[in-house]
Tab-separated table of C-alpha atoms in Angstrom:
chain	number	residue	atom	x	y	z
X	25	MET	CA	11.326	2.132	5.394
X	26	ASN	CA	10.779	-1.246	7.008
X	27	LYS	CA	8.976	-4.000	5.142
X	28	TYR	CA	5.529	-4.940	6.393
X	29	LYS	CA	5.145	-8.547	7.518
X	30	HIS	CA	1.927	-10.562	7.358
X	31	LYS	CA	1.618	-14.156	8.514
X	32	ILE	CA	-0.915	-16.026	6.383
X	33	ASN	CA	-3.840	-17.131	8.510
X	34	TYR	CA	-5.614	-20.422	7.895
X	35	TYR	CA	-8.892	-18.632	7.155
X	36	GLU	CA	-7.172	-16.673	4.346
X	37	THR	CA	-6.676	-19.869	2.328
X	38	ASP	CA	-9.006	-21.649	-0.037
X	39	LYS	CA	-9.997	-25.321	-0.218
X	40	MET	CA	-6.648	-26.087	-1.909
X	41	GLY	CA	-4.711	-24.535	0.974
X	42	ILE	CA	-3.555	-21.555	-1.130
X	43	THR	CA	-3.966	-17.943	-0.009
X	44	HIS	CA	-7.152	-16.719	-1.685
X	45	HIS	CA	-6.412	-14.035	-4.277
X	46	SER	CA	-8.877	-11.558	-2.753
X	47	ASN	CA	-6.681	-11.223	0.330
X	48	TYR	CA	-3.829	-9.628	-1.589
X	49	ILE	CA	-5.703	-6.329	-1.949
X	50	ARG	CA	-6.255	-6.334	1.813
X	51	PHE	CA	-2.558	-7.105	2.383
X	52	MET	CA	-1.689	-4.165	0.120
X	53	GLU	CA	-3.834	-1.886	2.280
X	54	GLU	CA	-2.271	-3.193	5.498
X	55	ALA	CA	1.201	-2.531	4.055
X	56	ARG	CA	0.184	0.938	2.788
X	57	VAL	CA	-1.196	1.917	6.209
X	58	ASP	CA	2.042	0.730	7.826
X	59	PHE	CA	4.118	2.624	5.226
X	60	LEU	CA	2.251	5.866	5.917
X	61	ASP	CA	2.570	5.308	9.691
X	62	GLN	CA	6.339	4.953	9.264
X	63	LEU	CA	6.351	8.138	7.177
X	64	GLY	CA	4.595	9.978	10.021
X	65	TRP	CA	1.312	10.371	8.141
X	66	SER	CA	-1.100	7.875	9.690
X	67	PHE	CA	-4.612	7.536	8.289
X	68	ILE	CA	-5.857	9.214	11.463
X	69	LYS	CA	-3.546	12.191	10.891
X	70	LEU	CA	-4.581	12.443	7.240
X	71	GLU	CA	-8.265	12.313	8.175
X	72	ASN	CA	-7.716	14.908	10.928
X	73	GLU	CA	-6.125	17.116	8.236
X	74	GLY	CA	-9.383	16.728	6.279
X	75	MET	CA	-8.008	14.430	3.596
X	76	ALA	CA	-9.273	11.180	2.131
X	77	SER	CA	-7.366	9.051	-0.362
X	78	PRO	CA	-9.664	6.600	-2.145
X	79	VAL	CA	-8.348	3.820	-4.343
X	80	MET	CA	-8.781	4.519	-8.063
X	81	SER	CA	-7.260	1.308	-9.399
X	82	VAL	CA	-5.493	-1.867	-8.285
X	83	GLU	CA	-3.234	-4.177	-10.283
X	84	GLY	CA	-1.575	-7.427	-9.367
X	85	VAL	CA	0.607	-10.147	-10.839
X	86	PHE	CA	0.820	-13.462	-9.016
X	87	LYS	CA	4.258	-15.068	-9.318
X	88	LYS	CA	3.939	-17.962	-6.884
X	89	SER	CA	1.276	-19.275	-4.491
X	90	THR	CA	1.490	-18.680	-0.760
X	91	THR	CA	0.081	-20.906	1.963
X	92	PHE	CA	-0.626	-21.050	5.676
X	93	PRO	CA	1.486	-20.383	7.820
X	94	GLN	CA	3.990	-18.554	5.601
X	95	THR	CA	4.991	-14.988	6.372
X	96	ILE	CA	4.855	-12.531	3.506
X	97	GLU	CA	7.157	-9.510	3.589
X	98	ILE	CA	5.793	-6.547	1.667
X	99	GLU	CA	7.982	-3.713	0.460
X	100	VAL	CA	6.018	-0.594	-0.410
X	101	SER	CA	7.388	2.028	-2.761
X	102	ILE	CA	6.113	5.134	-4.472
X	103	GLU	CA	5.855	4.348	-8.166
X	104	LYS	CA	4.435	7.679	-9.304
X	105	LEU	CA	3.617	10.942	-7.562
X	106	SER	CA	1.814	13.940	-9.001
X	107	ALA	CA	-0.016	16.866	-7.464
X	108	ALA	CA	-3.300	14.951	-7.741
X	109	LYS	CA	-2.472	11.212	-7.714
X	110	LEU	CA	-0.223	8.717	-6.003
X	111	THR	CA	0.688	5.209	-7.167
X	112	PHE	CA	2.172	2.744	-4.697
X	113	GLY	CA	4.125	-0.323	-5.724
X	114	TYR	CA	4.123	-3.521	-3.666
X	115	GLU	CA	6.613	-6.367	-3.793
X	116	PHE	CA	5.589	-9.430	-1.805
X	117	THR	CA	8.286	-11.935	-0.949
X	118	VAL	CA	8.470	-15.184	1.020
X	119	ASP	CA	11.965	-16.230	2.089
X	120	GLY	CA	13.401	-13.696	-0.372
X	121	GLU	CA	11.444	-15.009	-3.373
X	122	VAL	CA	8.993	-12.672	-5.132
X	123	VAL	CA	5.466	-14.098	-4.959
X	124	PHE	CA	3.343	-11.090	-5.989
X	125	LEU	CA	3.769	-7.644	-7.532
X	126	GLY	CA	1.056	-5.039	-7.136
X	127	LYS	CA	0.153	-1.402	-7.647
X	128	SER	CA	-2.585	0.845	-6.313
X	129	THR	CA	-3.408	4.344	-7.515
X	130	HIS	CA	-5.087	6.900	-5.272
X	131	CYS	CA	-6.491	10.397	-5.630
X	132	PHE	CA	-7.057	12.918	-2.848
X	133	LEU	CA	-10.319	14.429	-1.663
X	134	ASP	CA	-11.254	17.021	0.924
X	135	THR	CA	-14.021	16.554	3.521
X	136	ARG	CA	-16.655	17.506	0.931
X	137	GLY	CA	-15.438	14.820	-1.475
X	138	VAL	CA	-13.900	17.385	-3.817
X	139	PRO	CA	-10.589	16.429	-5.482
X	140	VAL	CA	-7.589	18.386	-4.216
X	141	LEU	CA	-4.018	18.915	-5.340
X	142	ILE	CA	-1.948	17.671	-2.402
X	143	GLU	CA	1.092	19.603	-3.585
X	144	LYS	CA	-0.803	22.826	-2.846
X	145	LYS	CA	-3.288	21.902	-0.108
X	146	TYR	CA	-0.993	19.563	1.888
X	147	PRO	CA	2.564	20.652	0.968
X	148	ASP	CA	4.217	18.935	3.951
X	149	PHE	CA	2.646	15.583	3.089
X	150	TYR	CA	3.566	16.033	-0.571
X	151	ALA	CA	7.171	16.916	0.321
X	152	ASP	CA	7.533	13.798	2.488
X	153	LEU	CA	6.132	11.607	-0.296
X	154	LYS	CA	8.403	13.243	-2.860
X	155	LYS	CA	11.456	12.668	-0.669
X	156	ILE	CA	10.675	8.933	-0.436
X	157	ALA	CA	9.917	8.733	-4.177
X	158	GLU	CA	13.246	10.337	-5.049
X	159	GLN	CA	15.170	7.920	-2.800
X	160	LYS	CA	13.996	5.082	-5.063
X	161	LYS	CA	15.617	6.607	-8.144
């Protein structure tokens, strides 16, 4: 999978010229959407299949500040996969140096908002995720 690249915009910085911490969650979502696109499971495809994947939790560790106009490269991985939940890992780097490590955990819902087991309801999606998760090991 290709890393996602995001160039820091001026408006994403604070008065000190540092990327505001709130943007990192947005960057994680941008990278996750790109990751799923590369996997062949775009958000549009997932929604057309009747699936939603809300965020249950987000974690982050800031290692070094970023500033305008740096470009962040974000590598997305699958940290944990079960029939009901998925945890993504995110490694943000600038010029090869780690600047942020993050995680987001998601569950899966059908169109009625009822939790589903993706392993059973969406076996093709689950199999593709499992294949990527196993490549990391």
